[in-house]
Coordinates of N, CA and C and ligand atoms in Angstrom, one line a residue:
X1 N 97.7 109.0 94.2 CA 98.4 107.7 94.1 C 99.9 108.0 94.3
X2 N 100.5 107.1 95.1 CA 101.8 107.3 95.6 C 102.9 106.7 94.7
X3 N 102.5 105.6 94.0 CA 103.5 104.9 93.2 C 103.7 105.6 91.9
X4 N 105.0 106.0 91.7 CA 105.3 106.8 90.5 C 106.0 105.8 89.5
X5 N 105.6 105.9 88.3 CA 106.3 105.1 87.3 C 107.5 105.8 86.8
X6 N 108.6 105.2 87.1 CA 109.9 105.9 86.8 C 110.8 104.8 86.3
X7 N 111.4 105.0 85.1 CA 112.1 103.9 84.5 C 113.5 103.6 85.2
X8 N 113.9 104.6 86.0 CA 115.1 104.3 86.8 C 114.7 103.4 88.0
X9 N 113.5 103.4 88.3 CA 113.0 102.7 89.5 C 111.8 101.8 89.1
X10 N 112.0 100.6 88.8 CA 110.9 99.7 88.3 C 110.8 98.6 89.3
X11 N 110.2 98.7 90.5 CA 110.2 97.7 91.5 C 109.3 96.5 91.1
X12 N 109.7 95.4 91.8 CA 108.7 94.3 91.8 C 107.7 94.8 92.8
X13 N 106.4 94.5 92.5 CA 105.4 94.9 93.5 C 104.8 93.6 94.1
X14 N 104.9 93.5 95.4 CA 104.3 92.4 96.1 C 102.9 93.0 96.6
X15 N 101.9 92.7 95.8 CA 100.6 93.4 95.9 C 99.9 93.1 97.2
X16 N 100.2 92.0 97.9 CA 99.4 91.7 99.1 C 100.3 90.8 100.0
X17 N 100.8 91.4 101.1 CA 101.6 90.6 102.0 C 101.2 91.0 103.4
X18 N 101.4 90.1 104.4 CA 101.1 90.3 105.8 C 102.4 90.6 106.6
X19 N 103.5 90.6 105.9 CA 104.7 90.9 106.6 C 105.7 91.6 105.7
X20 N 106.3 92.7 106.1 CA 107.3 93.4 105.3 C 108.6 92.6 105.4
X21 N 109.1 92.2 104.3 CA 110.3 91.4 104.3 C 111.4 92.2 103.6
X22 N 111.0 93.2 102.8 CA 112.0 93.9 102.0 C 111.8 95.4 102.2
X23 N 111.6 95.9 103.4 CA 111.2 97.3 103.7 C 112.4 98.2 103.3
X24 N 113.6 97.7 103.3 CA 114.8 98.5 103.0 C 115.1 98.5 101.5
X25 N 114.5 97.7 100.8 CA 114.9 97.4 99.4 C 114.2 98.4 98.5
X26 N 115.0 99.0 97.5 CA 114.4 99.9 96.5 C 113.8 99.0 95.4
X27 N 114.1 97.8 95.4 CA 113.8 96.9 94.2 C 112.4 96.2 94.4
X28 N 112.0 96.2 95.7 CA 110.7 95.5 96.0 C 109.8 96.4 96.7
X29 N 108.6 96.6 96.2 CA 107.6 97.5 96.9 C 106.5 96.6 97.4
X30 N 106.4 96.6 98.7 CA 105.4 95.7 99.3 C 104.1 96.4 99.8
X31 N 103.0 95.9 99.5 CA 101.7 96.5 100.0 C 101.2 95.6 101.1
X32 N 101.3 96.2 102.3 CA 101.0 95.5 103.5 C 99.5 95.4 103.7
X33 N 99.0 94.2 104.0 CA 97.6 94.0 104.4 C 97.4 94.1 105.9
X34 N 96.7 95.1 106.4 CA 96.6 95.2 107.8 C 95.1 94.9 108.2
X35 N 95.0 94.0 109.2 CA 93.7 93.7 109.8 C 93.5 94.7 110.9
X36 N 92.4 95.4 110.9 CA 92.2 96.5 111.9 C 92.6 96.0 113.3
X37 N 93.3 96.8 114.0 CA 93.8 96.5 115.3 C 95.2 96.1 115.4
X38 N 95.7 95.6 114.3 CA 97.1 95.2 114.2 C 98.0 96.5 114.1
X39 N 99.0 96.5 114.9 CA 99.9 97.6 114.9 C 101.2 97.3 114.1
X40 N 101.2 97.6 112.8 CA 102.3 97.3 112.0 C 103.0 98.6 111.5
X41 N 104.3 98.5 111.2 CA 105.0 99.6 110.6 C 104.3 99.8 109.2
X42 N 103.9 101.0 109.0 CA 103.1 101.3 107.8 C 104.0 101.8 106.6
X43 N 104.1 101.0 105.6 CA 104.6 101.4 104.3 C 103.3 101.7 103.5
X44 N 103.2 101.4 102.3 CA 102.0 101.4 101.6 C 101.1 100.3 102.2
X45 N 99.8 100.5 102.3 CA 99.0 99.4 102.9 C 97.6 99.5 102.5
X46 N 96.9 98.4 102.8 CA 95.4 98.4 102.8 C 94.9 98.0 104.1
X47 N 93.7 98.4 104.5 CA 93.3 98.0 105.9 C 91.8 97.7 105.9
X48 N 91.4 96.7 106.7 CA 90.0 96.3 106.8 C 89.8 95.3 107.9
X49 N 88.7 94.6 107.9 CA 88.4 93.6 108.9 C 88.4 92.3 108.2
X50 N 89.5 91.5 108.5 CA 89.7 90.2 107.8 C 88.6 89.2 108.3
X51 N 88.1 88.4 107.3 CA 87.0 87.4 107.8 C 87.5 86.4 108.8
X52 N 88.8 86.1 108.8 CA 89.3 85.2 109.9 C 89.2 85.8 111.3
X53 N 89.1 87.1 111.4 CA 89.0 87.6 112.8 C 87.5 87.6 113.2
X54 N 86.6 87.2 112.3 CA 85.3 86.8 112.7 C 84.6 87.8 113.6
X55 N 84.7 89.1 113.3 CA 84.0 90.1 114.0 C 84.7 90.7 115.2
X56 N 85.9 90.2 115.5 CA 86.7 90.8 116.6 C 87.1 92.2 116.1
X57 N 87.0 93.1 117.0 CA 87.3 94.5 116.7 C 86.3 95.2 115.7
X58 N 85.3 94.5 115.3 CA 84.4 95.1 114.3 C 83.3 95.8 115.1
X59 N 83.2 97.1 114.8 CA 82.1 97.9 115.4 C 81.9 99.2 114.5
X60 N 80.8 99.9 114.8 CA 80.6 101.1 114.1 C 81.7 102.1 114.3
X61 N 82.1 102.4 115.5 CA 83.2 103.3 115.7 C 84.5 102.9 115.0
X62 N 84.8 101.6 114.9 CA 86.0 101.2 114.3 C 85.9 101.3 112.7
X63 N 84.6 101.1 112.2 CA 84.4 101.4 110.8 C 84.7 102.9 110.5
X64 N 84.2 103.7 111.4 CA 84.5 105.2 111.3 C 86.0 105.4 111.3
X65 N 86.7 104.7 112.2 CA 88.1 104.9 112.3 C 88.8 104.6 111.0
X66 N 88.4 103.5 110.4 CA 89.1 103.1 109.1 C 88.8 104.1 108.1
X67 N 87.5 104.6 108.0 CA 87.1 105.6 107.0 C 88.0 106.9 107.2
X68 N 88.3 107.2 108.5 CA 89.1 108.4 108.8 C 90.5 108.2 108.3
X69 N 91.0 107.0 108.4 CA 92.4 106.7 108.0 C 92.5 107.0 106.5
X70 N 91.4 106.7 105.7 CA 91.4 107.0 104.3 C 91.5 108.5 104.0
X71 N 90.9 109.3 104.9 CA 90.9 110.7 104.8 C 92.3 111.3 105.1
X72 N 93.0 110.6 106.1 CA 94.2 111.2 106.7 C 95.5 110.7 106.1
X73 N 95.5 109.5 105.6 CA 96.8 108.9 105.3 C 96.9 108.4 103.8
X74 N 97.8 109.1 103.1 CA 97.9 108.8 101.6 C 98.6 107.5 101.4
X75 N 99.2 106.9 102.4 CA 99.8 105.6 102.3 C 98.8 104.5 102.3
X76 N 97.6 104.8 102.8 CA 96.5 103.8 102.8 C 95.9 103.8 101.4
X77 N 96.0 102.7 100.7 CA 95.7 102.6 99.3 C 94.3 102.1 99.0
X78 N 93.8 101.2 99.8 CA 92.5 100.6 99.6 C 91.9 99.9 100.8
X79 N 90.7 99.5 100.7 CA 90.0 98.9 101.8 C 90.2 97.4 101.7
X80 N 90.5 96.7 102.8 CA 90.6 95.3 102.8 C 91.9 94.8 103.4
X81 N 92.1 93.5 103.6 CA 91.2 92.6 102.9 C 90.0 92.3 103.8
X82 N 88.9 92.1 103.1 CA 87.7 91.7 103.7 C 87.0 90.7 102.8
X83 N 86.0 90.0 103.3 CA 85.4 89.1 102.4 C 84.6 88.0 103.1
X84 N 84.6 86.8 102.4 CA 83.8 85.7 102.8 C 84.7 84.4 102.8
X85 N 84.5 83.6 103.8 CA 85.3 82.3 103.8 C 84.5 81.2 104.4
X86 N 84.0 80.3 103.5 CA 83.1 79.3 103.9 C 83.8 78.1 104.7
X87 N 85.2 78.2 104.7 CA 85.9 77.1 105.3 C 86.2 77.4 106.8
X88 N 86.0 78.6 107.2 CA 86.3 78.9 108.6 C 85.1 78.7 109.5
X89 N 85.4 78.6 110.8 CA 84.4 78.3 111.8 C 83.9 79.7 112.3
X90 N 83.0 80.3 111.5 CA 82.5 81.6 111.8 C 81.2 81.8 111.1
X91 N 80.2 82.1 111.8 CA 78.8 82.2 111.3 C 78.7 82.9 110.0
X92 N 78.1 82.2 109.0 CA 78.1 82.8 107.6 C 77.2 84.1 107.5
X93 N 76.1 84.1 108.3 CA 75.3 85.3 108.2 C 76.0 86.5 108.8
X94 N 76.8 86.3 109.9 CA 77.5 87.3 110.5 C 78.7 87.8 109.6
X95 N 79.3 86.8 108.9 CA 80.4 87.2 108.0 C 79.9 88.1 106.9
X96 N 78.7 87.7 106.4 CA 78.1 88.5 105.3 C 77.8 89.9 105.7
X97 N 77.2 90.0 106.9 CA 76.9 91.3 107.5 C 78.1 92.2 107.6
X98 N 79.2 91.7 108.1 CA 80.4 92.4 108.3 C 81.0 92.8 106.9
X99 N 80.9 91.9 106.0 CA 81.4 92.2 104.7 C 80.6 93.3 104.0
X100 N 79.3 93.2 104.1 CA 78.5 94.2 103.4 C 78.7 95.6 104.0
X101 N 78.9 95.7 105.3 CA 79.1 97.0 105.9 C 80.4 97.6 105.4
X102 N 81.4 96.7 105.2 CA 82.7 97.3 104.7 C 82.5 97.7 103.2
X103 N 81.8 96.9 102.4 CA 81.5 97.3 101.0 C 80.8 98.6 101.0
X104 N 79.9 98.8 101.9 CA 79.1 100.1 102.0 C 80.1 101.3 102.2
X105 N 81.0 101.1 103.2 CA 82.0 102.1 103.5 C 82.9 102.4 102.3
X106 N 83.4 101.3 101.6 CA 84.3 101.5 100.5 C 83.5 102.2 99.3
X107 N 82.2 101.9 99.2 CA 81.4 102.5 98.2 C 81.2 104.0 98.5
X108 N 81.1 104.4 99.8 CA 81.0 105.8 100.1 C 82.3 106.5 99.9
X109 N 83.4 105.8 100.2 CA 84.7 106.5 100.0 C 85.1 106.4 98.5
X110 N 84.5 105.7 97.7 CA 84.8 105.5 96.3 C 86.2 105.0 96.1
X111 N 86.6 104.1 97.1 CA 88.0 103.6 97.0 C 88.0 102.2 96.4
X112 N 89.1 101.6 96.2 CA 89.2 100.2 95.7 C 89.3 99.2 96.9
X113 N 89.0 98.0 96.6 CA 88.8 97.0 97.6 C 89.5 95.7 97.3
X114 N 90.1 95.1 98.4 CA 90.8 93.8 98.3 C 90.0 92.7 99.0
X115 N 89.7 91.7 98.2 CA 88.7 90.7 98.7 C 89.4 89.4 99.0
X116 N 89.1 88.8 100.1 CA 89.4 87.4 100.5 C 88.2 86.6 100.2
X117 N 88.2 85.6 99.3 CA 87.0 84.8 99.0 C 87.4 83.4 98.9
X118 N 86.7 82.6 99.8 CA 86.9 81.1 99.8 C 85.5 80.5 99.7
X119 N 85.3 79.8 98.5 CA 84.0 79.1 98.3 C 82.8 80.0 98.4
X120 N 82.9 81.2 98.0 CA 81.7 82.1 98.1 C 81.6 83.0 96.9
X121 N 82.1 82.5 95.8 CA 82.1 83.3 94.6 C 80.8 83.7 94.1
X122 N 79.8 82.8 94.2 CA 78.4 83.2 93.7 C 77.9 84.4 94.5
X123 N 78.0 84.4 95.8 CA 77.6 85.5 96.6 C 78.3 86.8 96.2
X124 N 79.6 86.6 96.0 CA 80.4 87.8 95.7 C 79.9 88.4 94.4
X125 N 79.7 87.6 93.4 CA 79.2 88.0 92.1 C 77.9 88.7 92.2
X126 N 77.0 88.2 93.1 CA 75.7 88.9 93.3 C 75.8 90.2 94.0
X127 N 76.8 90.3 94.9 CA 76.9 91.5 95.7 C 77.5 92.7 94.9
X128 N 78.4 92.4 94.0 CA 79.2 93.5 93.3 C 78.3 94.6 92.7
X129 N 77.2 94.3 92.0 CA 76.5 95.4 91.4 C 75.8 96.3 92.4
X130 N 75.7 95.9 93.6 CA 75.1 96.8 94.7 C 76.0 97.9 95.1
X131 N 77.2 97.9 94.7 CA 78.2 98.9 95.2 C 78.9 99.5 94.0
X132 N 78.2 100.2 93.2 CA 78.8 100.7 91.9 C 79.9 101.8 92.1
X133 N 80.0 102.4 93.3 CA 81.0 103.4 93.4 C 82.3 102.9 93.9
X134 N 82.4 101.7 94.3 CA 83.7 101.1 94.6 C 84.5 101.2 93.3
X135 N 85.7 101.7 93.5 CA 86.5 102.1 92.3 C 86.9 100.8 91.5
X136 N 87.6 99.9 92.2 CA 88.0 98.6 91.6 C 88.0 97.5 92.6
X137 N 87.8 96.3 92.2 CA 87.8 95.1 93.0 C 88.9 94.2 92.6
X138 N 89.5 93.6 93.6 CA 90.5 92.6 93.3 C 90.3 91.4 94.3
X139 N 90.3 90.2 93.7 CA 90.3 89.0 94.6 C 91.8 88.6 94.8
X140 N 92.2 88.7 96.0 CA 93.6 88.3 96.3 C 93.7 86.8 96.6
X141 N 94.9 86.3 96.3 CA 95.1 84.9 96.6 C 94.3 84.0 95.8
X142 N 93.9 84.4 94.6 CA 93.1 83.6 93.7 C 93.9 82.3 93.3
X143 N 93.3 81.2 93.5 CA 94.1 79.9 93.3 C 93.2 78.9 92.5
X144 N 92.2 79.3 91.9 CA 91.3 78.4 91.2 C 91.6 78.3 89.7
X145 N 90.6 77.7 89.0 CA 90.9 77.4 87.6 C 90.5 78.6 86.7
X146 N 90.9 78.5 85.4 CA 90.8 79.6 84.5 C 89.3 79.9 84.1
X147 N 88.4 78.9 84.2 CA 87.0 79.2 83.8 C 86.3 80.1 84.8
X148 N 86.5 79.9 86.1 CA 86.0 80.8 87.1 C 86.7 82.1 87.0
X149 N 88.0 82.1 86.7 CA 88.8 83.3 86.5 C 88.1 84.2 85.4
X150 N 87.8 83.6 84.4 CA 87.2 84.3 83.3 C 85.8 84.9 83.7
X151 N 85.0 84.2 84.4 CA 83.7 84.7 84.9 C 84.0 85.9 85.8
X152 N 84.9 85.8 86.6 CA 85.2 86.9 87.6 C 85.7 88.1 86.8
X153 N 86.6 87.9 85.9 CA 87.1 89.1 85.1 C 86.1 89.7 84.2
X154 N 85.2 88.9 83.7 CA 84.0 89.5 82.9 C 83.2 90.3 83.8
X155 N 83.1 90.0 85.1 CA 82.3 90.8 86.1 C 83.2 92.0 86.6
X156 N 84.4 92.2 86.1 CA 85.2 93.4 86.4 C 86.2 93.2 87.5
X157 N 86.4 92.0 88.0 CA 87.4 91.8 89.0 C 88.9 91.7 88.4
X158 N 89.8 92.3 89.2 CA 91.2 92.0 89.0 C 91.5 90.7 89.8
X159 N 92.6 90.0 89.5 CA 93.0 88.9 90.3 C 94.5 89.0 90.7
X160 N 94.7 88.7 92.0 CA 96.1 88.7 92.5 C 96.4 87.3 92.8
X161 N 97.6 86.8 92.3 CA 97.9 85.4 92.4 C 99.3 85.2 92.9
X162 N 99.5 84.0 93.4 CA 100.9 83.7 93.9 C 101.3 82.3 93.3
X163 N 101.5 82.3 92.0 CA 101.8 81.0 91.4 C 103.2 80.5 91.7
X164 N 103.4 79.2 91.8 CA 104.7 78.6 91.9 C 104.7 77.3 91.2
X165 N 105.8 76.6 91.1 CA 105.9 75.4 90.2 C 104.9 74.4 90.6
X166 N 104.5 74.3 91.9 CA 103.6 73.2 92.3 C 102.2 73.7 92.4
X167 N 101.9 74.8 91.9 CA 100.4 75.3 91.9 C 99.6 74.3 91.1
X168 N 98.3 74.4 91.3 CA 97.4 73.6 90.5 C 97.4 73.9 89.0
X169 N 97.1 72.9 88.2 CA 97.1 73.2 86.8 C 96.2 74.3 86.4
X170 N 95.1 74.4 87.1 CA 94.1 75.5 86.8 C 94.7 76.8 87.1
X171 N 95.4 77.0 88.2 CA 96.0 78.3 88.5 C 97.1 78.6 87.5
X172 N 97.8 77.6 87.1 CA 98.9 77.9 86.2 C 98.3 78.3 84.8
X173 N 97.2 77.7 84.5 CA 96.5 78.1 83.2 C 96.0 79.5 83.3
X174 N 95.4 79.8 84.5 CA 94.9 81.2 84.7 C 96.1 82.2 84.5
X175 N 97.2 81.8 85.1 CA 98.4 82.7 85.0 C 98.9 82.9 83.6
X176 N 98.8 81.8 82.8 CA 99.2 82.0 81.4 C 98.3 82.7 80.5
X177 N 96.9 82.6 80.8 CA 95.9 83.1 79.9 C 95.3 84.4 80.3
X178 N 95.3 84.7 81.6 CA 94.5 85.9 82.0 C 95.0 87.2 81.3
X179 N 94.1 88.2 81.1 CA 94.6 89.4 80.5 C 95.6 90.1 81.4
X180 N 96.7 90.5 80.9 CA 97.9 91.0 81.7 C 97.5 92.2 82.4
X181 N 96.5 93.0 81.9 CA 96.2 94.2 82.6 C 95.2 94.0 83.8
X182 N 94.9 92.7 84.1 CA 94.1 92.5 85.3 C 94.9 91.7 86.4
X183 N 96.2 91.6 86.2 CA 97.1 90.8 87.0 C 97.8 91.5 88.1
X184 N 97.8 90.9 89.3 CA 98.7 91.3 90.3 C 99.4 90.1 90.9
X185 N 100.6 90.3 91.5 CA 101.3 89.1 92.1 C 101.6 89.4 93.5
X186 N 101.6 88.4 94.3 CA 101.7 88.6 95.8 C 102.3 87.4 96.5
X187 N 102.7 87.6 97.7 CA 103.2 86.4 98.6 C 102.2 86.2 99.7
X188 N 101.3 87.1 100.0 CA 100.3 86.9 101.1 C 101.0 86.6 102.4
X189 N 100.7 85.5 103.1 CA 101.4 85.2 104.3 C 102.3 84.0 104.1
X190 N 102.7 83.7 102.9 CA 103.6 82.5 102.6 C 105.0 83.0 102.6
X191 N 105.6 82.9 103.8 CA 107.0 83.5 103.9 C 108.0 82.7 103.1
X192 N 107.7 81.5 102.6 CA 108.6 80.8 101.8 C 108.6 81.3 100.3
X193 N 107.7 82.1 100.0 CA 107.6 82.6 98.6 C 108.4 83.8 98.5
X194 N 109.1 84.0 97.3 CA 109.9 85.1 97.0 C 109.2 85.8 95.8
X195 N 108.8 87.1 96.0 CA 108.1 87.8 94.9 C 108.9 87.8 93.6
X196 N 110.2 87.9 93.7 CA 111.0 88.0 92.5 C 110.9 86.7 91.7
X197 N 110.9 85.6 92.5 CA 110.8 84.3 91.8 C 109.4 84.1 91.1
X198 N 108.3 84.7 91.8 CA 107.0 84.6 91.2 C 107.0 85.4 89.9
X199 N 107.6 86.6 89.9 CA 107.7 87.4 88.6 C 108.4 86.6 87.5
X200 N 109.6 86.0 87.9 CA 110.4 85.2 87.0 C 109.6 84.1 86.3
X201 N 108.8 83.4 87.2 CA 107.9 82.3 86.7 C 106.9 82.8 85.7
X202 N 106.2 83.9 86.0 CA 105.2 84.5 85.1 C 105.9 85.0 83.8
X203 N 107.0 85.6 83.9 CA 107.7 86.1 82.8 C 108.1 85.0 81.8
X204 N 108.6 83.9 82.4 CA 109.0 82.7 81.6 C 107.8 82.1 81.0
X205 N 106.7 81.8 81.8 CA 105.5 81.1 81.2 C 104.8 81.9 80.2
X206 N 104.8 83.2 80.4 CA 104.1 84.1 79.4 C 105.0 84.6 78.3
X207 N 106.2 84.2 78.3 CA 107.2 84.6 77.3 C 107.2 86.2 77.2
X208 N 107.3 86.7 78.4 CA 107.2 88.2 78.5 C 108.5 88.7 79.2
X209 N 109.1 89.7 78.6 CA 110.3 90.2 79.2 C 110.0 90.7 80.7
X210 N 111.0 90.3 81.6 CA 110.7 90.6 83.0 C 110.5 92.1 83.3
X211 N 111.3 92.9 82.7 CA 111.1 94.4 82.9 C 109.7 94.9 82.4
X212 N 109.3 94.3 81.3 CA 108.0 94.7 80.7 C 106.9 94.2 81.7
X213 N 107.1 93.0 82.3 CA 106.1 92.5 83.3 C 106.1 93.5 84.5
X214 N 107.2 93.9 85.0 CA 107.3 94.8 86.1 C 106.6 96.1 85.8
X215 N 106.8 96.6 84.6 CA 106.2 97.9 84.2 C 104.7 97.7 84.1
X216 N 104.3 96.6 83.6 CA 102.8 96.3 83.4 C 102.1 96.3 84.8
X217 N 102.7 95.6 85.8 CA 102.1 95.5 87.1 C 102.1 96.9 87.8
X218 N 103.1 97.7 87.6 CA 103.0 99.0 88.1 C 101.9 99.8 87.5
X219 N 101.7 99.7 86.2 CA 100.6 100.4 85.5 C 99.3 99.9 86.1
X220 N 99.2 98.6 86.3 CA 97.9 98.0 86.8 C 97.6 98.6 88.2
X221 N 98.7 98.8 89.0 CA 98.5 99.3 90.3 C 98.0 100.8 90.3
X222 N 98.6 101.5 89.3 CA 98.2 102.9 89.2 C 96.7 103.0 88.8
X223 N 96.3 102.1 87.9 CA 94.9 102.1 87.4 C 94.0 101.6 88.5
X224 N 94.5 100.7 89.3 CA 93.6 100.0 90.3 C 93.3 101.0 91.5
X225 N 94.3 101.6 92.0 CA 94.1 102.4 93.3 C 93.6 103.8 93.0
Ligands
ZN301 ZN1 95.9 88.2 103.1

C-alpha cells in the first residue's frame, strides 16, 4: 500500500476521478480511474474496462495486460471501474459477461474492485458471493437512498459518494447515517465539484472535525486496498 498515514501530511483523498486536477498539490491525493486503452499520466490509479465502453478494447490478451499491470506497478491500487449499467445502449448479456470476466481476474489477483452500477443492484448482490477472494468491493458514485445503502453495506460493500447541497434527500441521508468506516468521497467526472468542498459538507453534516474526517478516509483507503 502506497498511502502512508502521516500526521504532517493528511491529504483530502479524491477516491475516484477521471481527471487529475491537483496533481501538484500535497493537500489533495487523487486516485485516477483509467479505462483500459486510455493513456493518462499515472499517479495512483485503478484500471479496468468501463461498462460505457461496451466491449471496446475488451479481449483475453487485454485482460492479461491488466493483470500484468497489477504485478508490475505498485501505483495500481485496484481493478475497475467495471460493472453494469442498465441505462446505456449496450447489450445486457454482453455487459454481464465482460463484468464477470473482470470479477474473475480480480478474484485471482485477490485485489480490491471499484464498481460502476446503475439499476443493477440485484444482479450485483447475487454475483458478489461467487468471488470470495476479491479483497474489498466499493460502489463508486453511489447516489441512491439510505435503505439500499444499508442492504449494500450489509453485503460488505463500501460506498464512494459525491454529495453536494443539491443532492437527493436519500443520498444526503446516506451521507449522514452510513458507517464512517465504509465511506469514500469522490468527484468522478464532475469537474465542477471540489473535493475539499465535499469533505467540508460531510464534516458539517456529520458534526465531525474536518481533520478527523480526513484521517478516517485515509484509514479506510489503507484498509480497502
Ligand atoms: Zn467513474
